[in-house]
Coordinates of C-alpha atoms in Angstrom, one line a residue:
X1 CA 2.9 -2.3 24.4
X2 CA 0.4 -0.8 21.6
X3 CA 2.5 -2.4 18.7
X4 CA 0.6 -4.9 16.3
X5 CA 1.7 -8.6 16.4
X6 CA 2.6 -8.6 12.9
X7 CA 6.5 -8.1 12.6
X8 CA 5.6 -5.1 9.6
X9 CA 3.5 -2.3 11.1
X10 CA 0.9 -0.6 8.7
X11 CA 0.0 2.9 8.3
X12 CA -4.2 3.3 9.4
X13 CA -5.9 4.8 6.9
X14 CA -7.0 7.3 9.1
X15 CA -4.0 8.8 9.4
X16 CA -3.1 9.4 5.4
X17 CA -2.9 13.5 5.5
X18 CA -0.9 13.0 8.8
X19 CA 0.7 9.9 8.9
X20 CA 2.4 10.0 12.2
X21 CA 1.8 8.4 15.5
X22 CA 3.2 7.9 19.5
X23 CA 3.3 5.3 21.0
X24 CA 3.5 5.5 25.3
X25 CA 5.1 2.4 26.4
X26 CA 5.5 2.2 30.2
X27 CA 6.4 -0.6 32.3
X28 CA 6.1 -0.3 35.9
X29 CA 7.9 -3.2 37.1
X30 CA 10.2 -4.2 34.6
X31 CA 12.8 -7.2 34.6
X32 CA 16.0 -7.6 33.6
X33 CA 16.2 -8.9 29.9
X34 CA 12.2 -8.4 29.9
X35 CA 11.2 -7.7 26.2
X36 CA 9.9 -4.5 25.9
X37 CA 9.6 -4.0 22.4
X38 CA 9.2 -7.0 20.3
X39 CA 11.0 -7.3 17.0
X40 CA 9.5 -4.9 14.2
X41 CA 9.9 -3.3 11.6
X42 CA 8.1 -0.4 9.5
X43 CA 9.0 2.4 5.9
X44 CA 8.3 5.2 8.5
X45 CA 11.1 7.0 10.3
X46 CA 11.0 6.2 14.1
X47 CA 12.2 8.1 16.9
X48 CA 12.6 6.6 20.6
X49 CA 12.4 9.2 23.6
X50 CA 13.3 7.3 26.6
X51 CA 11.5 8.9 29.8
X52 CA 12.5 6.4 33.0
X53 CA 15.4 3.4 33.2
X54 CA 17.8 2.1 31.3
X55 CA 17.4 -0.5 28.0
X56 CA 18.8 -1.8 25.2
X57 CA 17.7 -1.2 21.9
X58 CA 19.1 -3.6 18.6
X59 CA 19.0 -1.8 15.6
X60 CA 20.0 -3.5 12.2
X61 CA 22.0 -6.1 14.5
X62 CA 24.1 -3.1 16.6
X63 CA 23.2 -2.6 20.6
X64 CA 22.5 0.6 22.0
X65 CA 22.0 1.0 25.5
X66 CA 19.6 4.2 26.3
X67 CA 19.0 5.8 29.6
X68 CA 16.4 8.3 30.7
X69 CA 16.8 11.7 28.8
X70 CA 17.9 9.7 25.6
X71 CA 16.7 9.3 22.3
X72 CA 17.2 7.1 19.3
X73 CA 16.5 7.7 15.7
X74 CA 15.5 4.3 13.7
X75 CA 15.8 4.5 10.1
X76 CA 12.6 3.2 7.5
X77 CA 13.0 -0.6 7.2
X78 CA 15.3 -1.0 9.7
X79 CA 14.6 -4.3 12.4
X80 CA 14.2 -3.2 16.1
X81 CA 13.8 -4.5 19.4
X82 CA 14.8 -3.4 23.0
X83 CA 15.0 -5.2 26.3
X84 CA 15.2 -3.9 30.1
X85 CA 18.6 -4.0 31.7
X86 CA 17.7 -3.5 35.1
X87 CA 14.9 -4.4 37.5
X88 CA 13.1 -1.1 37.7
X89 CA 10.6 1.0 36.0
X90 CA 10.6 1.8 31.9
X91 CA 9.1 4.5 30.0
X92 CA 9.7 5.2 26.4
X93 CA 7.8 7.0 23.6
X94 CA 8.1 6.4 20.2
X95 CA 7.1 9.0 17.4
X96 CA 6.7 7.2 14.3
X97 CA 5.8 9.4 10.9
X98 CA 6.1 8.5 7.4
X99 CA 8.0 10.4 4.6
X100 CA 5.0 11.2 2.4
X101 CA 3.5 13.3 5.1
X102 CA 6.0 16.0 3.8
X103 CA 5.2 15.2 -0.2
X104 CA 3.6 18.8 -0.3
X105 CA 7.0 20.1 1.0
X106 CA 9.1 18.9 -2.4
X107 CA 8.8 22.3 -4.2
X108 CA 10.9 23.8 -1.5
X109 CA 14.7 23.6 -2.6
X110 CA 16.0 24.3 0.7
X111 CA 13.7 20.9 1.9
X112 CA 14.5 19.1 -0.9
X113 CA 18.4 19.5 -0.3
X114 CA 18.5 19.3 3.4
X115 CA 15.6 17.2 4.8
X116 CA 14.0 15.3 1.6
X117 CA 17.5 13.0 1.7
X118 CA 16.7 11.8 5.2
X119 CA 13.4 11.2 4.5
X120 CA 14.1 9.3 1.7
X121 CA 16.6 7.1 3.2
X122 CA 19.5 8.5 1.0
X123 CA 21.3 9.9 4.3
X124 CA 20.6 8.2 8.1
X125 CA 21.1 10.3 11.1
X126 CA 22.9 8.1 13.9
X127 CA 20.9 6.0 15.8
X128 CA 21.9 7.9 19.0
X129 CA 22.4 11.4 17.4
X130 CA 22.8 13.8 20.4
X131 CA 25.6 11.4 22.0
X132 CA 27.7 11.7 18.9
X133 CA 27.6 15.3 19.0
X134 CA 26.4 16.9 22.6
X135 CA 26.2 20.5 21.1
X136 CA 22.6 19.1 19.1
X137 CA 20.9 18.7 22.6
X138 CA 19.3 21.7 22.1
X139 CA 17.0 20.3 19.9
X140 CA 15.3 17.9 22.5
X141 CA 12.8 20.5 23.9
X142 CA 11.0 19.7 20.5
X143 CA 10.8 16.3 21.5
X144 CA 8.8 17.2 24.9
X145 CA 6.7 19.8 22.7
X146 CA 5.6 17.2 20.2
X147 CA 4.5 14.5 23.4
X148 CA 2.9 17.1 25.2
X149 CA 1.2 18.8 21.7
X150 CA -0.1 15.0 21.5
X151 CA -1.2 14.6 24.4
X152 CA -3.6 18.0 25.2
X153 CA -4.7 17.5 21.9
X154 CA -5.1 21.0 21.2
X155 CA -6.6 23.0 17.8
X156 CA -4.0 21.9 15.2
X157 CA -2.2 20.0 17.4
X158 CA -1.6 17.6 13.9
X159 CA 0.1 20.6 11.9
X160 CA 2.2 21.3 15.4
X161 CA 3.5 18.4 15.3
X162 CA 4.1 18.0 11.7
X163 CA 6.1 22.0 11.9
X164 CA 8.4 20.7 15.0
X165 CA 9.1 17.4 13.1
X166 CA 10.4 19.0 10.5
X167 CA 12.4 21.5 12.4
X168 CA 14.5 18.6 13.9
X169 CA 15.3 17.0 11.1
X170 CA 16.4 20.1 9.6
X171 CA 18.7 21.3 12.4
X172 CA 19.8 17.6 12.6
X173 CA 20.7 17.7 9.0
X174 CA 23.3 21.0 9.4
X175 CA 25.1 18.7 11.6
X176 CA 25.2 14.9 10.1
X177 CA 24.8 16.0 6.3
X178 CA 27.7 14.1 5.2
X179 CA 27.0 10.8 7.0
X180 CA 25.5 9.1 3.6
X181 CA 23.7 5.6 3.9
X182 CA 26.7 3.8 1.5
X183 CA 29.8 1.5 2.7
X184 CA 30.2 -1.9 3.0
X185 CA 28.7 -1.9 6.5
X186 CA 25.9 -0.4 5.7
X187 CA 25.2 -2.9 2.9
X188 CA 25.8 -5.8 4.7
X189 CA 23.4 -4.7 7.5
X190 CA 20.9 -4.2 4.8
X191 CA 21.5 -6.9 3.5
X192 CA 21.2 -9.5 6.5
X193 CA 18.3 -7.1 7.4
X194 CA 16.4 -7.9 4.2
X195 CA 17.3 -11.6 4.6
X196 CA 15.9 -12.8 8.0
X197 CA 12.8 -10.2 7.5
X198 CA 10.6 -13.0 6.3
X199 CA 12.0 -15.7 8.7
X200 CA 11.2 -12.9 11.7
X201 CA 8.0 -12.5 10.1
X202 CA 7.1 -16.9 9.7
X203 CA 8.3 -17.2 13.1
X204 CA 6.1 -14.3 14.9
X205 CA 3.2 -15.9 13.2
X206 CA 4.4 -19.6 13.2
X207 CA 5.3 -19.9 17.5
X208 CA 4.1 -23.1 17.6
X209 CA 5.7 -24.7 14.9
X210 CA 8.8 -26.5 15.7
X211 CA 11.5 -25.5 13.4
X212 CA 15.0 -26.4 14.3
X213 CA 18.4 -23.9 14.0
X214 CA 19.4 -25.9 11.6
X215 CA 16.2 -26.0 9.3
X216 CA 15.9 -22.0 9.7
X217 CA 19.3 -21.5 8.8
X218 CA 18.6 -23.1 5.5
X219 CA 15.8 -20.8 5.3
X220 CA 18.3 -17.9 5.1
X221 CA 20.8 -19.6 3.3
X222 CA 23.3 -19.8 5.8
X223 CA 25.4 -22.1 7.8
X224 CA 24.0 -22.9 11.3
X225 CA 27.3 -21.2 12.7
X226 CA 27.1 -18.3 10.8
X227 CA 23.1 -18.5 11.3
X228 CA 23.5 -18.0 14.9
X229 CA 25.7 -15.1 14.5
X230 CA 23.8 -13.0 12.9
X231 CA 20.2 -13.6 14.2
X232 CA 21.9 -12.7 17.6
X233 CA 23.5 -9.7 15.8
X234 CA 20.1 -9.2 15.2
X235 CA 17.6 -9.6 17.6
X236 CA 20.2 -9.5 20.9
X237 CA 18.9 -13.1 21.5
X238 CA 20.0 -16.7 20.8
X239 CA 17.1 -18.2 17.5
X240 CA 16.1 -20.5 20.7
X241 CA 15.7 -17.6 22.9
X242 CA 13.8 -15.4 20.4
X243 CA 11.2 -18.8 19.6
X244 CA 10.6 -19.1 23.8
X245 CA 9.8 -15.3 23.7
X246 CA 7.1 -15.3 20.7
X247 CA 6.1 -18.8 22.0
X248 CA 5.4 -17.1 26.1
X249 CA 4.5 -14.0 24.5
X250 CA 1.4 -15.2 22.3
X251 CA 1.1 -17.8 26.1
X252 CA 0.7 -14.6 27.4
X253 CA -2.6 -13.3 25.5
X254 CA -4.4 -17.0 25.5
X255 CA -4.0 -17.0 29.3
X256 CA -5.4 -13.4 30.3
X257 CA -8.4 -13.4 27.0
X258 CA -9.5 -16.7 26.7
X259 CA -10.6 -19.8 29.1
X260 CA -8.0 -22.5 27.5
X261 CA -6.9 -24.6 29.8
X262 CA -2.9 -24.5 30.2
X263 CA -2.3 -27.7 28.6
X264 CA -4.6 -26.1 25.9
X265 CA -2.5 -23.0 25.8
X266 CA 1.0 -24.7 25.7
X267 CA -0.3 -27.3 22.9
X268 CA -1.0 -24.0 21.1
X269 CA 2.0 -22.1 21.3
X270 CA 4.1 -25.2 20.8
X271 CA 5.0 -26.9 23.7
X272 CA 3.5 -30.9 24.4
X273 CA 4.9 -30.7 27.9
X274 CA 2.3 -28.8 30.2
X275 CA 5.7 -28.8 32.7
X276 CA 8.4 -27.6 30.5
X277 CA 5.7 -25.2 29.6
X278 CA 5.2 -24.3 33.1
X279 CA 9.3 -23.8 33.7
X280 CA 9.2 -22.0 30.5
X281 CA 6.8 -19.4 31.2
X282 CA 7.9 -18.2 34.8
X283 CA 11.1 -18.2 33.2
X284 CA 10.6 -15.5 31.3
X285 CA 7.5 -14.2 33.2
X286 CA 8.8 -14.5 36.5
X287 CA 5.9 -16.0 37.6
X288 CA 3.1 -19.4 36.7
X289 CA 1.1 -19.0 34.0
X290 CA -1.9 -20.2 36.4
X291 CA -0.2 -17.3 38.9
X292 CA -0.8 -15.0 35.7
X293 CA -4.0 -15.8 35.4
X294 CA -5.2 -15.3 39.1

């Protein structure tokens, strides 16, 4: 995956007139429960084309399971992560653009009442738009104009892009205008969202430390019950689960870039017992960390 190990993704500074990029994540041989896109979270809009298999995606603590031909839209702020369901090949791309790249666009009434609300997280399309309502399919051929725009790179390819972007979210908008971001379920979501953002954070950073369910429910103010709950809500793991994955993830990276040894590597990532380390990582991995490394 091309996504930054920090939890918050950043804008490059490159990319301020157009602030949009896609990401092509493909995995060839993909397990079952394998993560395939680790927990994030971003202010720009996202949207998820799945091109081969079958996952499932958590978005602000609801599953969605996606098959090839699907697409996702992930509002700004909101936590993601996706797993593979099946032992077989995975392809997604993900188009992620920020609001301000249509700031020059706020004159325009007809933008400013139909597409500026999206944009500014006053409305939220449904995550899985075009299953709610079949009849908006039409509008995927944008979708495979934008990849392949990207992709050949041609003269202006940026200010394609930019054009078709906008053209979905306004034909998207005749359909789902009333679906306003208020309710009680909404709030709540935002809510929990907000409040395990910096424990996702410590913990992505912090895989070697050994913080109990107990001690990061307290972190959240919440009761270990209710705690477990909600990160699983969350994150479609157990907190024990979710640890084991950043812990074997960032095992991962020391194994295939540096010359640690692997009782080096599973003191760093948390983990005294070179064994339980060993169990651990094949696991997950489906295979020895000294097998990885060979």
């Amino acid at each position: 995956m091309n996504y930054p190990k920090e939890l918050k993704e950043y804008p490059l500074p490159e990319q301020t007139i157009y602030p949009f990029r896609l990401f092509f994540n493909d995995f060839p041989e993909a397990k079952a429960e394998q993560n395939i896109m680790y927990m994030h979270w971003h202010e720009h809009l996202e949207i998820i084309v799945m091109k081969k298999g079958h996952a499932i995606f958590h978005v602000d603590s609801q599953p969605y399971e996606v098959a090839a031909g699907e697409i996702l839209f992930v509002p700004s702020g909101g936590l993601h992560v996706a797993y593979a369901l099946q032992n077989e090949a995975v392809s997604f791309v993900s188009i992620v653009f920020h609001s301000s790249m249509y700031k020059d666009w706020n004159q325009d009434p007809q933008h400013k009442q139909f597409v500026a609300p999206y944009l500014e997280n006053q409305y939220q399309f449904p995550v899985m738009p075009f299953k709610e309502v079949p009849a908006c399919a039409s509008s995927l051929a944008l979708m495979d104009l934008i990849i392949e725009e990207f992709q050949e790179s041609r003269p202006a390819y940026q200010l394609v892009i930019k054009n078709q972007l906008h053209l979905l979210l306004l034909l998207l908008s005749r359909t789902f205008r009333p679906q306003q971001t208020s309710g009680r379920t909404h709030e709540r979501h935002s809510m929990n969202r907000e409040r395990f953002k910096p424990l996702l954070e410590y913990l992505e950073l912090h895989y070697d430390d050994k913080i109990t369910v107990e001690q990061a429910a307290k972190s959240v103010s919440l009761n270990p019950y209710h705690f477990c709950k909600t990160f699983k809500k969350l994150t479609g793991r157990t907190f024990i689960d979710y640890v084991n994955v950043c812990r074997v993830a960032e095992a991962e990276k020391l194994l295939l870039n540096t010359d640690l040894t692997v009782t080096e590597i599973a003191g760093r990532v948390g983990c005294d017992n070179p064994n339980y380390f060993t169990k651990l990582f094949k696991q997950y991995k489906g295979l020895t960390p000294s097998a990885l490394r060979k």
